[in-house]
């Protein structure tokens, strides 16, 4: 949906829509519990003033859901630099209060092979680049091996 919007805007502005680069930012958790990586990182983004509102607006989600999680006793009133010190495990647990499609829509979870397939979903939807977040070295190695196997080494 975002790629179509960007390309339509480019065309309205007189630019060649096929020359527009679209970067999809994807939180990736191969062979890990989804909320451990996706929940913690996703909620962290949503808690940042301005960023959370932008994510909610562009996805046409209910801003009341964002307000509810921000009112959580653990996060209410915390400034950005204070949010960075909240342990990932706490963010992961709290993320379970969010609508799960908020976390899974911009994520690749499951086996390394399932994550590789999900990356292709973003490319098929019009992304020209995929930025991977949340991976450690081992997860990166497993994901890249699965992706190479999926694409024949590309």
PDB file of C-alpha atoms in Angstrom:
ATOM      1  CA  UNK A   1       0.000   0.000   0.000  1.00  0.00           C
ATOM      2  CA  UNK A   2       2.791   2.444   0.869  1.00  0.00           C
ATOM      3  CA  UNK A   3       4.688   1.773  -2.374  1.00  0.00           C
ATOM      4  CA  UNK A   4       1.578   2.509  -4.434  1.00  0.00           C
ATOM      5  CA  UNK A   5       1.025   5.759  -2.528  1.00  0.00           C
ATOM      6  CA  UNK A   6       4.612   6.884  -3.051  1.00  0.00           C
ATOM      7  CA  UNK A   7       4.600   6.053  -6.742  1.00  0.00           C
ATOM      8  CA  UNK A   8       1.246   7.808  -7.275  1.00  0.00           C
ATOM      9  CA  UNK A   9       2.586  10.913  -5.517  1.00  0.00           C
ATOM     10  CA  UNK A  10       5.714  10.811  -7.689  1.00  0.00           C
ATOM     11  CA  UNK A  11       3.596  10.670 -10.814  1.00  0.00           C
ATOM     12  CA  UNK A  12       1.447  13.610  -9.639  1.00  0.00           C
ATOM     13  CA  UNK A  13       4.664  15.554  -9.043  1.00  0.00           C
ATOM     14  CA  UNK A  14       5.855  14.835 -12.571  1.00  0.00           C
ATOM     15  CA  UNK A  15       8.530  12.343 -11.537  1.00  0.00           C
ATOM     16  CA  UNK A  16       9.071   8.914 -13.027  1.00  0.00           C
ATOM     17  CA  UNK A  17       7.494   6.547 -10.454  1.00  0.00           C
ATOM     18  CA  UNK A  18       9.732   3.686 -11.586  1.00  0.00           C
ATOM     19  CA  UNK A  19      12.824   5.655 -10.552  1.00  0.00           C
ATOM     20  CA  UNK A  20      11.641   6.107  -6.961  1.00  0.00           C
ATOM     21  CA  UNK A  21      13.442   3.968  -4.404  1.00  0.00           C
ATOM     22  CA  UNK A  22      11.293   2.594  -1.616  1.00  0.00           C
ATOM     23  CA  UNK A  23      12.909   1.275   1.543  1.00  0.00           C
ATOM     24  CA  UNK A  24      10.904  -1.126   3.706  1.00  0.00           C
ATOM     25  CA  UNK A  25      12.055  -1.313   7.309  1.00  0.00           C
ATOM     26  CA  UNK A  26      11.353  -4.819   8.584  1.00  0.00           C
ATOM     27  CA  UNK A  27      11.850  -6.153  12.092  1.00  0.00           C
ATOM     28  CA  UNK A  28      13.156  -9.705  11.677  1.00  0.00           C
ATOM     29  CA  UNK A  29      13.096 -12.525  14.209  1.00  0.00           C
ATOM     30  CA  UNK A  30      14.085 -15.834  12.603  1.00  0.00           C
ATOM     31  CA  UNK A  31      13.709 -18.816  14.894  1.00  0.00           C
ATOM     32  CA  UNK A  32      12.932 -16.591  17.901  1.00  0.00           C
ATOM     33  CA  UNK A  33       9.707 -15.848  19.776  1.00  0.00           C
ATOM     34  CA  UNK A  34       8.052 -12.978  17.894  1.00  0.00           C
ATOM     35  CA  UNK A  35       7.459 -10.748  20.907  1.00  0.00           C
ATOM     36  CA  UNK A  36      11.075 -11.109  22.046  1.00  0.00           C
ATOM     37  CA  UNK A  37      12.348  -9.072  19.103  1.00  0.00           C
ATOM     38  CA  UNK A  38       9.363  -7.742  17.189  1.00  0.00           C
ATOM     39  CA  UNK A  39       7.296  -6.813  20.224  1.00  0.00           C
ATOM     40  CA  UNK A  40      10.125  -5.098  22.052  1.00  0.00           C
ATOM     41  CA  UNK A  41      11.467  -3.170  19.070  1.00  0.00           C
ATOM     42  CA  UNK A  42       8.040  -2.372  17.618  1.00  0.00           C
ATOM     43  CA  UNK A  43       6.721  -1.036  20.893  1.00  0.00           C
ATOM     44  CA  UNK A  44       9.923   0.946  21.338  1.00  0.00           C
ATOM     45  CA  UNK A  45       9.263   2.719  18.028  1.00  0.00           C
ATOM     46  CA  UNK A  46       5.626   3.368  18.916  1.00  0.00           C
ATOM     47  CA  UNK A  47       6.520   4.929  22.254  1.00  0.00           C
ATOM     48  CA  UNK A  48       8.707   7.610  20.654  1.00  0.00           C
ATOM     49  CA  UNK A  49       6.717  10.844  20.459  1.00  0.00           C
ATOM     50  CA  UNK A  50       6.151  11.791  16.840  1.00  0.00           C
ATOM     51  CA  UNK A  51       7.337   8.492  15.411  1.00  0.00           C
ATOM     52  CA  UNK A  52       4.535   6.502  17.033  1.00  0.00           C
ATOM     53  CA  UNK A  53       1.899   8.942  15.783  1.00  0.00           C
ATOM     54  CA  UNK A  54       3.336   8.803  12.256  1.00  0.00           C
ATOM     55  CA  UNK A  55       3.337   5.001  12.205  1.00  0.00           C
ATOM     56  CA  UNK A  56      -0.238   4.882  13.480  1.00  0.00           C
ATOM     57  CA  UNK A  57      -1.447   7.512  10.990  1.00  0.00           C
ATOM     58  CA  UNK A  58       0.175   6.041   7.879  1.00  0.00           C
ATOM     59  CA  UNK A  59      -1.211   2.602   8.725  1.00  0.00           C
ATOM     60  CA  UNK A  60      -4.665   4.007   9.534  1.00  0.00           C
ATOM     61  CA  UNK A  61      -4.658   2.419  12.990  1.00  0.00           C
ATOM     62  CA  UNK A  62      -6.641   3.582  16.002  1.00  0.00           C
ATOM     63  CA  UNK A  63      -4.716   6.312  17.851  1.00  0.00           C
ATOM     64  CA  UNK A  64      -6.608   5.381  21.032  1.00  0.00           C
ATOM     65  CA  UNK A  65      -4.654   2.105  21.101  1.00  0.00           C
ATOM     66  CA  UNK A  66      -1.392   4.061  21.024  1.00  0.00           C
ATOM     67  CA  UNK A  67      -2.629   6.381  23.775  1.00  0.00           C
ATOM     68  CA  UNK A  68      -3.582   3.371  25.901  1.00  0.00           C
ATOM     69  CA  UNK A  69      -0.135   1.766  25.735  1.00  0.00           C
ATOM     70  CA  UNK A  70       1.556   5.098  26.373  1.00  0.00           C
ATOM     71  CA  UNK A  71      -0.585   5.504  29.488  1.00  0.00           C
ATOM     72  CA  UNK A  72       0.827   2.231  30.861  1.00  0.00           C
ATOM     73  CA  UNK A  73       2.316   2.825  34.316  1.00  0.00           C
ATOM     74  CA  UNK A  74       5.785   1.839  33.090  1.00  0.00           C
ATOM     75  CA  UNK A  75       5.895   4.286  30.156  1.00  0.00           C
ATOM     76  CA  UNK A  76       3.673   7.241  31.068  1.00  0.00           C
ATOM     77  CA  UNK A  77       5.635  10.472  31.084  1.00  0.00           C
ATOM     78  CA  UNK A  78       8.988   8.981  30.063  1.00  0.00           C
ATOM     79  CA  UNK A  79      11.146  11.073  27.756  1.00  0.00           C
ATOM     80  CA  UNK A  80      12.909   9.465  24.785  1.00  0.00           C
ATOM     81  CA  UNK A  81      16.236   9.055  26.600  1.00  0.00           C
ATOM     82  CA  UNK A  82      14.398   7.344  29.474  1.00  0.00           C
ATOM     83  CA  UNK A  83      12.541   4.989  27.131  1.00  0.00           C
ATOM     84  CA  UNK A  84      15.871   3.760  25.790  1.00  0.00           C
ATOM     85  CA  UNK A  85      16.685   2.375  29.244  1.00  0.00           C
ATOM     86  CA  UNK A  86      13.544   0.211  29.491  1.00  0.00           C
ATOM     87  CA  UNK A  87      14.709  -3.415  29.213  1.00  0.00           C
ATOM     88  CA  UNK A  88      13.662  -5.241  26.048  1.00  0.00           C
ATOM     89  CA  UNK A  89      12.017  -7.965  28.139  1.00  0.00           C
ATOM     90  CA  UNK A  90       9.658  -5.367  29.665  1.00  0.00           C
ATOM     91  CA  UNK A  91       8.846  -3.950  26.252  1.00  0.00           C
ATOM     92  CA  UNK A  92       8.169  -7.455  24.923  1.00  0.00           C
ATOM     93  CA  UNK A  93       5.689  -8.221  27.701  1.00  0.00           C
ATOM     94  CA  UNK A  94       3.947  -4.857  27.360  1.00  0.00           C
ATOM     95  CA  UNK A  95       3.732  -5.263  23.566  1.00  0.00           C
ATOM     96  CA  UNK A  96       1.251  -8.096  24.100  1.00  0.00           C
ATOM     97  CA  UNK A  97      -1.337  -5.377  24.854  1.00  0.00           C
ATOM     98  CA  UNK A  98      -1.080  -4.012  21.307  1.00  0.00           C
ATOM     99  CA  UNK A  99      -3.159  -5.294  18.413  1.00  0.00           C
ATOM    100  CA  UNK A 100      -0.856  -7.991  17.048  1.00  0.00           C
ATOM    101  CA  UNK A 101      -1.237  -6.868  13.429  1.00  0.00           C
ATOM    102  CA  UNK A 102       0.550  -3.674  14.465  1.00  0.00           C
ATOM    103  CA  UNK A 103       3.626  -5.768  15.132  1.00  0.00           C
ATOM    104  CA  UNK A 104       3.391  -8.422  12.442  1.00  0.00           C
ATOM    105  CA  UNK A 105       2.570  -6.142   9.489  1.00  0.00           C
ATOM    106  CA  UNK A 106       6.104  -4.761   9.338  1.00  0.00           C
ATOM    107  CA  UNK A 107       7.876  -7.877  10.486  1.00  0.00           C
ATOM    108  CA  UNK A 108       9.250 -11.205   9.387  1.00  0.00           C
ATOM    109  CA  UNK A 109       8.855 -13.920  12.014  1.00  0.00           C
ATOM    110  CA  UNK A 110       9.019 -17.708  12.050  1.00  0.00           C
ATOM    111  CA  UNK A 111      11.715 -19.946  10.677  1.00  0.00           C
ATOM    112  CA  UNK A 112      14.573 -18.427   8.708  1.00  0.00           C
ATOM    113  CA  UNK A 113      12.881 -19.728   5.553  1.00  0.00           C
ATOM    114  CA  UNK A 114       9.572 -18.091   6.489  1.00  0.00           C
ATOM    115  CA  UNK A 115      11.388 -14.827   7.192  1.00  0.00           C
ATOM    116  CA  UNK A 116      13.109 -15.021   3.797  1.00  0.00           C
ATOM    117  CA  UNK A 117       9.715 -15.501   2.133  1.00  0.00           C
ATOM    118  CA  UNK A 118       8.332 -12.530   4.045  1.00  0.00           C
ATOM    119  CA  UNK A 119      11.171 -10.342   2.776  1.00  0.00           C
ATOM    120  CA  UNK A 120      10.116 -11.282  -0.743  1.00  0.00           C
ATOM    121  CA  UNK A 121       6.575 -10.151   0.157  1.00  0.00           C
ATOM    122  CA  UNK A 122       7.920  -6.645   0.793  1.00  0.00           C
ATOM    123  CA  UNK A 123       9.836  -6.669  -2.492  1.00  0.00           C
ATOM    124  CA  UNK A 124       6.788  -7.997  -4.352  1.00  0.00           C
ATOM    125  CA  UNK A 125       4.720  -5.192  -2.812  1.00  0.00           C
ATOM    126  CA  UNK A 126       7.011  -2.614  -4.400  1.00  0.00           C
ATOM    127  CA  UNK A 127       9.912  -2.066  -2.024  1.00  0.00           C
ATOM    128  CA  UNK A 128      13.215  -1.640  -3.828  1.00  0.00           C
ATOM    129  CA  UNK A 129      15.264  -2.148  -0.652  1.00  0.00           C
ATOM    130  CA  UNK A 130      14.616  -3.933   2.632  1.00  0.00           C
ATOM    131  CA  UNK A 131      16.278  -2.709   5.834  1.00  0.00           C
ATOM    132  CA  UNK A 132      16.481  -5.486   8.421  1.00  0.00           C
ATOM    133  CA  UNK A 133      16.220  -4.664  12.139  1.00  0.00           C
ATOM    134  CA  UNK A 134      16.502  -6.819  15.231  1.00  0.00           C
ATOM    135  CA  UNK A 135      18.934  -9.444  13.973  1.00  0.00           C
ATOM    136  CA  UNK A 136      21.989 -10.686  15.799  1.00  0.00           C
ATOM    137  CA  UNK A 137      24.933 -12.295  13.952  1.00  0.00           C
ATOM    138  CA  UNK A 138      23.509 -15.808  14.184  1.00  0.00           C
ATOM    139  CA  UNK A 139      20.063 -14.708  13.016  1.00  0.00           C
ATOM    140  CA  UNK A 140      21.618 -12.822  10.109  1.00  0.00           C
ATOM    141  CA  UNK A 141      23.597 -15.889   9.043  1.00  0.00           C
ATOM    142  CA  UNK A 142      20.514 -18.150   9.188  1.00  0.00           C
ATOM    143  CA  UNK A 143      18.357 -15.645   7.338  1.00  0.00           C
ATOM    144  CA  UNK A 144      20.916 -15.041   4.582  1.00  0.00           C
ATOM    145  CA  UNK A 145      21.436 -18.790   4.107  1.00  0.00           C
ATOM    146  CA  UNK A 146      17.676 -19.287   3.818  1.00  0.00           C
ATOM    147  CA  UNK A 147      17.352 -16.360   1.426  1.00  0.00           C
ATOM    148  CA  UNK A 148      20.181 -17.622  -0.763  1.00  0.00           C
ATOM    149  CA  UNK A 149      18.577 -21.087  -0.831  1.00  0.00           C
ATOM    150  CA  UNK A 150      15.237 -19.499  -1.732  1.00  0.00           C
ATOM    151  CA  UNK A 151      16.625 -17.335  -4.532  1.00  0.00           C
ATOM    152  CA  UNK A 152      19.241 -19.690  -5.896  1.00  0.00           C
ATOM    153  CA  UNK A 153      22.156 -17.794  -4.412  1.00  0.00           C
ATOM    154  CA  UNK A 154      21.142 -14.270  -5.392  1.00  0.00           C
TER     155      UNK A 154
END
